[in-house]
CSV table of C-alpha atoms and ligand atoms in Angstrom, one decimal:
chain,number,residue,atom,x,y,z
A,1,MET,CA,-0.1,0.3,0.0
A,2,GLU,CA,0.7,3.2,0.4
A,3,LEU,CA,-1.1,5.6,0.3
A,4,ASN,CA,0.6,7.9,2.1
A,5,THR,CA,-0.6,8.7,5.8
A,6,ILE,CA,0.6,11.7,7.8
A,7,GLU,CA,1.9,10.5,11.1
A,8,SER,CA,1.9,13.1,13.3
A,9,HIS,CA,-0.5,15.8,12.0
A,10,ASP,CA,-4.1,13.8,10.7
A,11,ILE,CA,-5.8,16.2,8.2
A,12,GLY,CA,-8.8,17.0,10.3
A,13,ILE,CA,-10.6,18.1,7.4
A,14,ALA,CA,-14.7,19.2,8.3
A,15,ALA,CA,-16.4,18.9,5.1
A,16,GLU,CA,-17.2,22.2,3.7
A,17,PRO,CA,-20.6,23.7,4.8
A,18,SER,CA,-22.8,23.0,2.1
A,19,ALA,CA,-25.7,24.8,0.6
A,20,GLY,CA,-28.2,24.2,3.6
A,21,THR,CA,-31.6,22.8,3.3
A,22,GLY,CA,-33.0,25.4,5.8
A,23,PRO,CA,-31.6,26.5,9.6
A,24,THR,CA,-33.4,23.3,11.1
A,25,ALA,CA,-31.1,20.9,8.9
A,26,LYS,CA,-29.2,18.4,11.0
A,27,LYS,CA,-24.9,18.5,10.9
A,28,VAL,CA,-22.4,16.6,10.5
A,29,PHE,CA,-18.8,17.4,11.5
A,30,VAL,CA,-16.5,15.2,10.0
A,31,LYS,CA,-12.7,14.4,10.8
A,32,THR,CA,-10.8,12.5,8.8
A,33,TYR,CA,-7.5,10.6,9.9
A,34,GLY,CA,-4.6,9.5,7.7
A,35,CYS,CA,-4.8,8.9,4.0
A,36,GLN,CA,-6.2,10.9,0.8
A,37,MET,CA,-8.2,7.6,0.3
A,38,ASN,CA,-9.6,8.8,3.7
A,39,VAL,CA,-10.6,12.6,2.3
A,40,TYR,CA,-11.9,11.2,-0.6
A,41,ASP,CA,-14.5,8.9,1.5
A,42,SER,CA,-15.0,11.5,4.1
A,43,GLN,CA,-16.7,13.6,1.1
A,44,ARG,CA,-18.2,10.6,-0.5
A,45,MET,CA,-20.0,10.2,3.0
A,46,THR,CA,-20.7,13.9,3.3
A,47,ASP,CA,-22.1,13.4,-0.3
A,48,ALA,CA,-24.6,10.3,1.3
A,49,LEU,CA,-25.4,12.1,4.4
A,50,ALA,CA,-26.5,15.3,2.4
A,51,ALA,CA,-28.9,13.2,0.2
A,52,ASP,CA,-30.4,11.9,3.5
A,53,GLY,CA,-30.6,15.9,4.9
A,54,TYR,CA,-27.6,16.5,6.8
A,55,VAL,CA,-25.4,19.7,6.1
A,56,ALA,CA,-21.6,19.5,6.6
A,57,THR,CA,-20.5,21.5,9.2
A,58,ASP,CA,-16.9,22.7,10.5
A,59,ALA,CA,-18.0,23.4,14.2
A,60,VAL,CA,-18.3,20.4,16.4
A,61,GLU,CA,-19.8,22.2,18.6
A,62,ASP,CA,-23.2,22.8,16.6
A,63,ALA,CA,-22.9,19.5,15.4
A,64,ASP,CA,-25.9,16.6,15.4
A,65,LEU,CA,-23.4,13.5,14.0
A,66,VAL,CA,-19.7,13.6,14.6
A,67,LEU,CA,-18.3,10.9,12.3
A,68,LEU,CA,-14.5,10.2,13.0
A,69,ASN,CA,-12.9,8.6,9.6
A,70,THR,CA,-10.4,6.8,10.9
A,71,CYS,CA,-6.7,5.0,10.5
A,72,HIS,CA,-4.9,1.9,11.4
A,73,ILE,CA,-2.0,2.2,9.6
A,74,ARG,CA,0.3,2.3,13.0
A,75,GLU,CA,-0.7,2.0,16.4
A,76,LYS,CA,-0.5,6.2,17.2
A,77,ALA,CA,-3.5,6.4,14.5
A,78,ALA,CA,-5.5,4.2,15.7
A,79,GLU,CA,-4.7,5.8,19.7
A,80,LYS,CA,-5.7,8.9,18.8
A,81,VAL,CA,-8.9,7.9,17.9
A,82,TYR,CA,-10.0,6.7,21.2
A,83,SER,CA,-8.4,10.0,22.9
A,84,GLU,CA,-10.6,11.8,20.3
A,85,LEU,CA,-13.7,9.3,21.5
A,86,GLY,CA,-12.9,10.1,25.3
A,87,ARG,CA,-13.7,14.2,24.1
A,88,ILE,CA,-17.0,13.6,22.2
A,89,ARG,CA,-18.0,11.4,24.8
A,90,ASP,CA,-17.9,14.1,27.2
A,91,MET,CA,-19.7,16.3,24.8
A,92,LYS,CA,-22.5,14.0,24.1
A,93,ALA,CA,-23.1,13.8,28.3
A,94,GLU,CA,-23.1,17.5,28.6
A,95,ARG,CA,-25.6,17.8,25.5
A,96,ALA,CA,-27.8,14.6,26.9
A,97,GLU,CA,-28.4,17.1,30.2
A,98,ALA,CA,-29.3,19.5,27.8
A,99,GLY,CA,-31.8,17.3,26.5
A,100,ARG,CA,-29.9,17.6,22.7
A,101,GLU,CA,-28.6,14.5,20.9
A,102,LEU,CA,-25.6,14.0,19.3
A,103,LEU,CA,-25.2,10.8,17.7
A,104,ILE,CA,-21.4,9.5,17.4
A,105,GLY,CA,-20.2,7.1,14.4
A,106,VAL,CA,-16.7,5.6,14.0
A,107,ALA,CA,-15.7,4.9,10.1
A,108,GLY,CA,-12.9,4.0,8.4
A,109,CYS,CA,-9.7,1.5,9.0
A,110,VAL,CA,-10.0,1.0,12.9
A,111,ALA,CA,-14.0,0.8,12.5
A,112,GLN,CA,-13.5,-2.2,9.9
A,113,ALA,CA,-10.7,-3.9,12.1
A,114,GLU,CA,-11.8,-2.9,15.4
A,115,GLY,CA,-15.8,-3.8,14.6
A,116,ALA,CA,-17.9,-3.9,17.8
A,117,GLU,CA,-14.7,-3.8,19.8
A,118,ILE,CA,-15.4,0.1,19.7
A,119,ILE,CA,-18.5,0.3,21.2
A,120,ARG,CA,-17.3,-2.4,23.9
A,121,ARG,CA,-14.6,0.4,24.7
A,122,SER,CA,-16.4,3.5,24.1
A,123,PRO,CA,-20.2,2.9,24.9
A,124,ALA,CA,-21.1,6.4,23.8
A,125,VAL,CA,-20.5,5.3,19.9
A,126,ASP,CA,-23.6,5.0,18.1
A,127,LEU,CA,-22.4,3.4,15.0
A,128,VAL,CA,-19.4,1.6,13.5
A,129,ILE,CA,-19.1,1.5,9.9
A,130,GLY,CA,-16.4,-0.1,7.2
A,131,PRO,CA,-15.3,1.7,4.5
A,132,GLN,CA,-16.8,-1.0,2.0
A,133,THR,CA,-20.7,0.1,3.2
A,134,TYR,CA,-20.8,3.9,3.0
A,135,HIS,CA,-23.2,3.7,0.6
A,136,ARG,CA,-25.5,2.1,3.0
A,137,LEU,CA,-25.0,5.1,5.5
A,138,PRO,CA,-28.1,6.5,5.5
A,139,ASP,CA,-29.7,3.4,6.4
A,140,VAL,CA,-27.3,2.9,9.5
A,141,LEU,CA,-28.4,5.9,10.6
A,142,ALA,CA,-32.3,5.5,10.5
A,143,ARG,CA,-31.4,2.1,12.4
A,144,VAL,CA,-29.5,4.2,15.2
A,145,ARG,CA,-32.0,6.8,15.4
A,146,GLY,CA,-34.7,3.9,16.1
A,147,GLY,CA,-32.5,3.1,19.2
A,148,LYS,CA,-29.9,0.7,18.1
A,149,LYS,CA,-26.2,0.5,18.2
A,150,VAL,CA,-25.2,-0.7,14.7
A,151,VAL,CA,-21.9,-2.3,13.5
A,152,GLU,CA,-21.7,-2.1,9.7
A,153,THR,CA,-18.4,-4.1,8.6
A,154,GLU,CA,-19.7,-6.7,6.4
A,155,TYR,CA,-18.4,-6.5,2.8
A,156,ALA,CA,-21.2,-5.5,0.7
A,157,ILE,CA,-21.5,-7.5,-2.1
A,158,GLU,CA,-23.5,-4.5,-4.2
A,159,ASP,CA,-21.1,-1.6,-5.5
A,160,LYS,CA,-20.4,1.2,-3.1
A,161,PHE,CA,-19.6,3.6,-6.2
A,162,GLU,CA,-22.7,2.6,-7.9
A,163,HIS,CA,-24.8,3.1,-4.9
A,164,LEU,CA,-22.6,6.4,-3.4
A,165,PRO,CA,-24.5,9.8,-4.8
A,166,GLN,CA,-22.9,11.8,-6.9
A,167,PRO,CA,-22.5,15.8,-5.1
A,168,LYS,CA,-24.1,18.6,-6.8
A,169,ARG,CA,-22.2,20.5,-9.1
A,170,ALA,CA,-22.4,23.5,-7.0
A,171,GLU,CA,-21.0,21.6,-4.1
A,172,LEU,CA,-17.9,20.2,-6.0
A,173,ALA,CA,-17.1,23.6,-7.4
A,174,LYS,CA,-16.6,24.8,-3.9
A,175,ARG,CA,-14.3,22.1,-3.3
A,176,GLY,CA,-11.2,23.6,-5.1
A,177,VAL,CA,-9.8,23.2,-8.3
A,178,THR,CA,-7.7,19.9,-7.3
A,179,ALA,CA,-9.3,16.6,-6.3
A,180,PHE,CA,-9.1,13.2,-5.4
A,181,LEU,CA,-10.6,10.1,-7.2
A,182,THR,CA,-10.6,6.3,-6.2
A,183,VAL,CA,-10.1,4.2,-8.9
A,184,GLN,CA,-9.0,1.2,-7.3
A,185,GLU,CA,-9.4,-0.2,-3.2
A,186,GLY,CA,-7.9,-2.6,-1.3
A,187,CYS,CA,-4.4,-4.7,-1.8
A,188,ASP,CA,-3.6,-8.5,-2.4
A,189,LYS,CA,0.4,-7.7,-1.9
A,190,PHE,CA,0.3,-8.7,1.8
A,191,CYS,CA,3.5,-7.1,2.9
A,192,THR,CA,4.0,-8.5,6.3
A,193,PHE,CA,4.0,-5.4,8.2
A,194,CYS,CA,0.6,-4.1,6.8
A,195,VAL,CA,-3.0,-4.1,8.1
A,196,VAL,CA,-4.2,-2.5,4.5
A,197,PRO,CA,-5.0,-6.2,3.3
A,198,TYR,CA,-7.4,-6.9,6.2
A,199,THR,CA,-8.9,-3.4,6.8
A,200,ARG,CA,-9.4,-2.2,3.2
A,201,GLY,CA,-9.8,-5.8,1.4
A,202,SER,CA,-8.7,-7.3,-1.5
A,203,GLU,CA,-8.1,-5.7,-4.6
A,204,VAL,CA,-11.0,-3.8,-6.6
A,205,SER,CA,-10.6,-1.9,-9.5
A,206,ARG,CA,-13.5,0.4,-10.9
A,207,PRO,CA,-14.8,0.4,-14.3
A,208,VAL,CA,-13.2,3.0,-16.8
A,209,ALA,CA,-16.6,4.1,-17.6
A,210,GLN,CA,-17.4,5.0,-13.7
A,211,ILE,CA,-14.4,6.9,-13.7
A,212,VAL,CA,-14.4,8.9,-16.9
A,213,ALA,CA,-18.0,9.5,-15.6
A,214,GLU,CA,-16.9,11.2,-12.2
A,215,ALA,CA,-13.6,12.6,-14.0
A,216,GLU,CA,-16.0,14.2,-16.8
A,217,ARG,CA,-18.0,15.8,-13.3
A,218,LEU,CA,-15.1,17.0,-11.6
A,219,ALA,CA,-13.9,18.6,-14.8
A,220,GLU,CA,-17.0,20.5,-15.5
A,221,ALA,CA,-16.8,21.5,-12.0
A,222,GLY,CA,-13.6,23.4,-12.6
A,223,VAL,CA,-11.2,20.7,-11.6
A,224,ARG,CA,-7.9,20.7,-13.6
A,225,GLU,CA,-6.0,18.2,-11.4
A,226,VAL,CA,-7.1,14.6,-10.3
A,227,THR,CA,-5.3,12.4,-8.3
A,228,LEU,CA,-6.0,9.1,-8.7
A,229,LEU,CA,-6.0,7.1,-5.7
A,230,GLY,CA,-5.7,3.4,-4.9
A,231,GLN,CA,-4.0,1.5,-2.1
A,232,ASN,CA,-2.3,-0.3,-5.3
A,233,VAL,CA,-3.1,2.0,-7.6
A,234,ASN,CA,-0.5,1.0,-10.8
A,235,ALA,CA,-2.6,-2.3,-9.9
A,236,TRP,CA,-5.5,-1.2,-11.4
A,237,HIS,CA,-7.0,-3.3,-14.2
A,238,GLY,CA,-10.6,-2.1,-15.1
A,239,LEU,CA,-13.2,-3.1,-18.0
A,240,GLY,CA,-12.1,-1.0,-21.2
A,241,GLU,CA,-15.1,1.0,-22.7
A,242,ASN,CA,-14.5,-1.5,-25.5
A,243,GLY,CA,-15.5,-4.5,-23.0
A,244,GLU,CA,-11.7,-5.3,-22.8
A,245,GLU,CA,-9.6,-5.0,-19.6
A,246,TRP,CA,-7.2,-1.8,-19.5
A,247,GLY,CA,-4.0,-1.3,-17.2
A,248,LEU,CA,-3.8,2.0,-15.5
A,249,GLY,CA,-1.2,3.9,-18.4
A,250,ARG,CA,-4.1,3.4,-20.7
A,251,LEU,CA,-6.5,5.1,-18.6
A,252,LEU,CA,-4.4,7.9,-18.0
A,253,PHE,CA,-4.8,8.4,-21.8
A,254,ARG,CA,-8.2,8.2,-21.4
A,255,LEU,CA,-8.7,10.7,-19.1
A,256,ALA,CA,-6.2,13.1,-20.6
A,257,GLU,CA,-8.9,13.6,-23.2
A,258,ILE,CA,-11.4,15.1,-21.3
A,259,PRO,CA,-11.2,18.8,-21.9
A,260,GLY,CA,-10.7,20.5,-18.7
A,261,LEU,CA,-8.0,18.1,-17.2
A,262,ALA,CA,-4.7,19.9,-17.6
A,263,ARG,CA,-2.9,17.8,-15.0
A,264,LEU,CA,-3.4,14.1,-13.3
A,265,ARG,CA,-1.4,12.2,-10.8
A,266,TYR,CA,-2.1,8.9,-9.1
A,267,THR,CA,-1.2,7.6,-5.9
A,268,THR,CA,0.6,4.9,-4.6
A,269,SER,CA,2.2,2.1,-6.4
A,270,HIS,CA,4.1,-1.2,-6.0
A,271,PRO,CA,7.0,-1.2,-7.6
A,272,ARG,CA,6.1,-4.4,-9.0
A,273,ASP,CA,3.5,-3.1,-10.9
A,274,MET,CA,5.0,-0.5,-13.1
A,275,ASP,CA,4.7,-1.8,-16.4
A,276,GLU,CA,5.4,-0.5,-20.3
A,277,GLU,CA,2.2,1.3,-20.6
A,278,LEU,CA,2.4,3.2,-17.9
A,279,ILE,CA,6.0,4.1,-18.2
A,280,ALA,CA,5.0,4.9,-21.6
A,281,ALA,CA,2.1,7.5,-20.1
A,282,HIS,CA,5.4,9.1,-18.2
A,283,ARG,CA,7.0,9.7,-21.4
A,284,ASP,CA,4.3,10.8,-23.9
A,285,LEU,CA,1.8,12.3,-21.9
A,286,PRO,CA,1.9,15.7,-20.7
A,287,ALA,CA,-0.8,15.9,-18.7
A,288,LEU,CA,0.9,13.2,-16.6
A,289,MET,CA,3.0,15.2,-14.2
A,290,PRO,CA,6.7,14.3,-13.3
A,291,TYR,CA,6.1,13.1,-10.1
A,292,LEU,CA,6.2,9.6,-8.7
A,293,HIS,CA,5.4,8.5,-5.1
A,294,LEU,CA,6.9,4.5,-5.1
A,295,PRO,CA,7.4,3.3,-1.9
A,296,VAL,CA,10.5,0.9,-1.3
A,297,GLN,CA,10.4,0.7,2.7
A,298,SER,CA,13.9,-0.5,3.0
A,299,GLY,CA,17.1,-0.9,0.8
A,300,SER,CA,18.1,-4.2,2.5
A,301,ASP,CA,17.2,-6.9,0.6
A,302,ARG,CA,17.1,-9.2,3.8
A,303,ILE,CA,14.5,-6.8,5.4
A,304,LEU,CA,12.4,-6.3,1.7
A,305,LYS,CA,12.5,-10.7,1.7
A,306,ALA,CA,10.9,-10.7,5.4
A,307,MET,CA,8.6,-7.9,4.6
A,308,ASN,CA,7.1,-9.7,1.4
A,309,ARG,CA,7.9,-6.8,-1.1
A,310,ARG,CA,9.0,-9.4,-3.8
A,311,HIS,CA,11.6,-7.4,-5.4
A,312,THR,CA,15.1,-6.4,-4.3
A,313,ALA,CA,17.0,-3.0,-3.8
A,314,ARG,CA,18.7,-3.3,-7.2
A,315,ASP,CA,15.4,-4.5,-8.8
A,316,TYR,CA,13.4,-1.1,-7.6
A,317,LEU,CA,16.9,1.4,-8.4
A,318,ALA,CA,16.8,-0.2,-12.4
A,319,LEU,CA,13.3,0.0,-12.5
A,320,ILE,CA,13.7,4.0,-11.7
A,321,GLU,CA,16.9,4.3,-14.1
A,322,ARG,CA,13.6,3.2,-17.2
A,323,ILE,CA,11.2,5.9,-15.3
A,324,ARG,CA,14.0,8.9,-15.9
A,325,ALA,CA,14.9,7.6,-19.0
A,326,ALA,CA,11.4,7.8,-20.0
A,327,ARG,CA,11.0,11.5,-18.2
A,328,THR,CA,14.3,13.0,-17.4
A,329,ASP,CA,12.3,15.5,-15.0
A,330,ILE,CA,10.4,13.2,-12.7
A,331,ALA,CA,10.9,13.5,-9.0
A,332,MET,CA,10.6,10.6,-7.0
A,333,SER,CA,9.2,10.0,-3.8
A,334,GLY,CA,9.1,7.1,-1.5
A,335,ASP,CA,8.3,5.9,2.0
A,336,PHE,CA,10.2,3.7,4.4
A,337,ILE,CA,10.1,1.9,7.2
A,338,VAL,CA,13.0,1.6,10.0
A,339,GLY,CA,13.3,-1.2,12.6
A,340,PHE,CA,11.7,-3.5,11.1
A,341,PRO,CA,12.2,-7.3,13.0
A,342,GLY,CA,15.6,-8.1,12.5
A,343,GLU,CA,16.5,-4.9,10.9
A,344,THR,CA,20.4,-4.9,11.7
A,345,ASP,CA,23.1,-1.9,11.5
A,346,ALA,CA,24.1,-2.8,8.3
A,347,ASP,CA,20.6,-3.2,7.0
A,348,PHE,CA,19.8,0.1,7.9
A,349,GLU,CA,23.2,1.6,6.3
A,350,ALA,CA,21.7,0.0,3.0
A,351,THR,CA,18.7,2.0,2.9
A,352,LEU,CA,20.6,5.0,3.7
A,353,GLU,CA,22.9,3.8,0.5
A,354,LEU,CA,19.6,3.6,-1.3
A,355,VAL,CA,18.3,7.2,-0.8
A,356,ARG,CA,21.4,8.1,-1.7
A,357,GLU,CA,21.2,6.7,-5.0
A,358,VAL,CA,17.7,7.6,-5.8
A,359,ASN,CA,17.8,11.0,-4.3
A,360,TYR,CA,14.0,11.8,-3.4
A,361,ALA,CA,12.5,15.3,-3.9
A,362,SER,CA,10.0,14.1,-1.0
A,363,ALA,CA,9.6,11.2,1.1
A,364,PHE,CA,7.7,10.1,4.1
A,365,SER,CA,9.3,7.4,6.7
A,366,PHE,CA,8.4,5.8,9.9
A,367,LYS,CA,9.3,3.7,12.4
A,368,TYR,CA,8.0,0.0,12.3
A,369,SER,CA,4.8,-0.3,14.4
A,370,PRO,CA,4.0,-3.9,15.2
A,371,ARG,CA,0.3,-4.7,13.6
A,372,PRO,CA,-2.0,-7.1,15.4
A,373,GLY,CA,-2.6,-10.0,13.0
A,374,THR,CA,-0.1,-8.8,10.7
A,375,PRO,CA,2.7,-11.3,10.3
A,376,GLY,CA,5.5,-9.1,11.3
A,377,ALA,CA,4.1,-8.8,14.3
A,378,GLU,CA,4.8,-12.2,15.6
A,379,MET,CA,8.3,-12.3,13.8
A,380,ASP,CA,11.7,-12.5,16.1
A,381,GLY,CA,13.9,-9.4,16.6
A,382,HIS,CA,11.8,-6.6,17.2
A,383,VAL,CA,14.1,-3.3,17.7
A,384,ALA,CA,14.6,-1.1,20.3
A,385,GLU,CA,12.5,2.3,20.5
A,386,ALA,CA,15.6,3.7,21.1
A,387,VAL,CA,17.0,2.5,18.0
A,388,LYS,CA,14.7,3.3,15.8
A,389,ASP,CA,14.2,6.6,17.2
A,390,GLU,CA,17.8,6.9,16.2
A,391,ARG,CA,17.8,5.5,13.0
A,392,LEU,CA,14.1,7.4,11.9
A,393,GLN,CA,16.5,10.6,12.9
A,394,ARG,CA,19.2,10.0,10.9
A,395,LEU,CA,17.2,8.8,7.6
A,396,GLN,CA,15.0,12.0,8.1
A,397,GLY,CA,17.9,14.3,7.9
A,398,LEU,CA,19.2,13.0,4.3
A,399,LEU,CA,15.5,12.8,2.8
A,400,LEU,CA,15.3,16.1,4.5
A,401,LYS,CA,18.6,17.6,3.1
A,402,GLN,CA,17.4,15.7,-0.5
A,403,GLN,CA,14.1,17.6,-0.6
A,404,GLN,CA,15.4,20.9,0.1
A,405,ASP,CA,18.7,20.5,-2.6
A,406,PHE,CA,15.3,19.8,-4.9
A,407,GLY,CA,13.5,22.9,-4.0
A,408,LEU,CA,17.1,24.7,-4.6
A,409,SER,CA,17.9,23.3,-8.2
A,410,LEU,CA,14.8,25.5,-8.9
A,411,VAL,CA,15.4,28.3,-8.1
A,412,GLY,CA,16.3,30.6,-11.0
A,413,LYS,CA,13.9,28.1,-13.3
A,414,THR,CA,10.5,29.1,-15.0
A,415,ILE,CA,7.6,26.2,-14.0
A,416,ASP,CA,4.3,25.9,-14.7
A,417,THR,CA,2.3,26.8,-11.4
A,418,LEU,CA,-1.6,25.6,-10.9
A,419,ILE,CA,-3.1,28.4,-9.0
A,420,GLU,CA,-5.2,26.7,-6.1
A,421,LYS,CA,-6.2,29.2,-3.6
A,422,PRO,CA,-5.8,32.6,-1.8
A,423,GLY,CA,-2.6,32.7,0.3
A,424,ARG,CA,-2.4,33.1,4.1
A,425,GLN,CA,-1.0,36.6,3.7
A,426,ALA,CA,-3.2,38.8,1.6
A,427,GLY,CA,-1.5,39.7,-1.9
A,428,GLN,CA,-0.9,36.2,-2.2
A,429,LYS,CA,-1.7,33.2,-3.7
A,430,VAL,CA,-1.0,29.6,-3.7
A,431,GLY,CA,-0.3,27.3,-6.2
A,432,ARG,CA,1.0,24.0,-7.1
A,433,SER,CA,4.2,23.0,-8.6
A,434,PRO,CA,4.5,20.0,-11.3
A,435,TRP,CA,6.4,18.0,-8.5
A,436,LEU,CA,3.5,19.0,-5.5
A,437,GLN,CA,5.4,21.8,-3.8
A,438,PRO,CA,3.1,25.0,-2.7
A,439,VAL,CA,4.1,28.2,-4.9
A,440,ILE,CA,3.2,31.2,-3.3
A,441,VAL,CA,2.9,34.4,-6.2
A,442,ASP,CA,1.6,37.2,-6.6
A,443,ASP,CA,-1.8,37.5,-6.4
A,444,LYS,CA,-2.3,39.2,-9.1
A,445,ALA,CA,-0.3,36.1,-10.9
A,446,GLY,CA,-3.9,34.6,-12.3
A,447,GLY,CA,-7.0,33.5,-10.8
A,448,ILE,CA,-7.7,30.1,-9.4
A,449,GLY,CA,-8.0,27.3,-11.6
A,450,ASP,CA,-5.6,29.0,-14.0
A,451,ILE,CA,-2.0,27.0,-15.0
A,452,ILE,CA,0.5,30.0,-15.4
A,453,ASP,CA,4.5,30.1,-15.6
A,454,VAL,CA,6.5,31.5,-12.9
A,455,ARG,CA,9.6,32.4,-12.1
A,456,ILE,CA,11.1,30.8,-8.5
A,457,THR,CA,12.9,33.1,-6.3
A,458,ARG,CA,13.8,31.1,-3.3
A,459,THR,CA,13.0,28.2,-1.4
A,460,GLY,CA,10.5,27.9,2.2
A,461,TYR,CA,10.6,24.9,4.2
A,462,ASN,CA,8.2,23.0,2.2
A,463,SER,CA,7.5,25.5,-0.5
A,464,LEU,CA,8.6,27.8,-3.1
A,465,PHE,CA,8.3,31.4,-3.9
A,466,ALA,CA,7.6,33.0,-7.2
A,467,GLU,CA,7.6,35.5,-9.4
A,468,LEU,CA,5.6,36.3,-12.5
A,469,VAL,CA,7.7,36.0,-15.9
B,1,LIG,N1,4.6,0.3,10.5
B,1,LIG,C1,5.2,1.7,10.1
B,1,LIG,N2,5.2,1.8,8.7
B,1,LIG,C2,3.9,1.7,8.3
B,1,LIG,N3,3.5,1.6,6.8
B,1,LIG,C3,2.8,0.7,6.6
B,1,LIG,N4,2.2,0.0,7.8
B,1,LIG,C4,3.3,0.0,8.6
B,1,LIG,C5,3.9,-0.5,10.3
B,1,LIG,N5,3.1,-1.3,10.4
B,1,LIG,C6,4.5,2.9,6.3
B,1,LIG,C7,4.5,2.4,5.1
B,1,LIG,C8,3.2,2.7,3.5
B,1,LIG,C9,3.2,3.8,5.0
B,1,LIG,C10,1.7,4.0,3.7
B,1,LIG,O1,3.1,3.6,5.8
B,1,LIG,O2,5.6,2.9,4.8
B,1,LIG,O3,3.9,2.7,2.8
B,2,LIG,FE1,0.9,-1.3,0.0
B,2,LIG,FE2,2.3,-3.7,1.2
B,2,LIG,FE3,0.5,-2.5,2.6
B,2,LIG,FE4,-0.4,-3.9,-0.1
B,2,LIG,S1,0.5,-4.8,1.7
B,2,LIG,S2,-0.9,-2.0,0.9
B,2,LIG,S3,1.4,-3.1,-1.3
B,2,LIG,S4,2.0,-1.6,2.1
């Protein structure tokens, strides 16, 4: 897998307040943890609830329903959910005294993994719903309002995406000029550290017609950049418009034909699924942004084997060479785990060596976190926390240096930027570079949704500053 879950700062998106259905409409507050797929799912749940009369709010105090869309990838992420539930439980108790109801729902990967256990541990929770059944949310809520506690984690046989309502165009337009679109869900790879195959189930690919229709709606609402999502997105193989099975490369070529869609991305990929057609898309498709998140996790063949990654460090490096030959300006991104069971100093040095060889533009790195039910958790040779800390620090130091050097290499260059939103300071707008960096430009640079050329003048911690050309 490998949608990026951002360890220390969960993306607390509250779904955008939508056009109300009157002052008495029920309100839902959605808090999203974890990866981009959860961000996408939160929007789709909000859409399903809108059809049920709920209006989204970003103020938890106003909510009649609080929905936590949770992440189970590492222990810390899961524990955060329980501490948040403690706070909301107190709110619910205060509300009850005032005679007003507050419903609490847990969705996402913790919901799928722990099911009824959540209600045992946190009895204030009214509903638990797994990612495969979000389209049943209105029905689940009806049962909850009838006084039941509901746990809905069975995999639905019907197609969730067929049954999730599409948001109104005005609603979509409010969400900005970049959007996520899930094309694939689940994973069959079973890396030994990872819970995803258990929480998101086995791989499912959405058919081309469904994906194209959703992308067209996004483009009509003003979206210029779409990121295709999947836990194993490059393993996507869907039914094509001609009845044949397509791969991701072909899908990208098809999506690039949609008027208005100027930029395409996909995340996250597994090295074993980078096929010729996809590499060709990087070579021949200008709309496909020159940025690739391709997690490797470790640079040691011994550890890669124990992780069941089914490739070597050499395989990975050779693959990157082929990709770079196809698209010279491609920036690489990756995920790393330090302190997997059995990892020695020499194994860790091999990871540093691989990082030096690849030279990443950005990367995410984590301490190994044993997940119940995964083979890794049962292995011998767990690494001491202090050693994991020290390795993580060294790795992150190197990766940060590479990221900063990449930013610096752009100073003085003219690059295209998608103007996304007003800046924090007056007189500024924030754009996005082809390599995903925020670009701070003068307000007069262009309207939101425009793609303009700017010259990079200097770098910030994580962003670029630019002037008009
Ligand atoms: N411990 C630490 N990191 C993990 N990841 C996945 N599972 C674990 C785990 N048990 C990391 C991997 C993956 C990213 C999304 O999270 O690097 O690519
Ligand atoms: Fe990614 Fe491996 Fe987890 Fe699948 S099992 S989601 S490939 S890390």
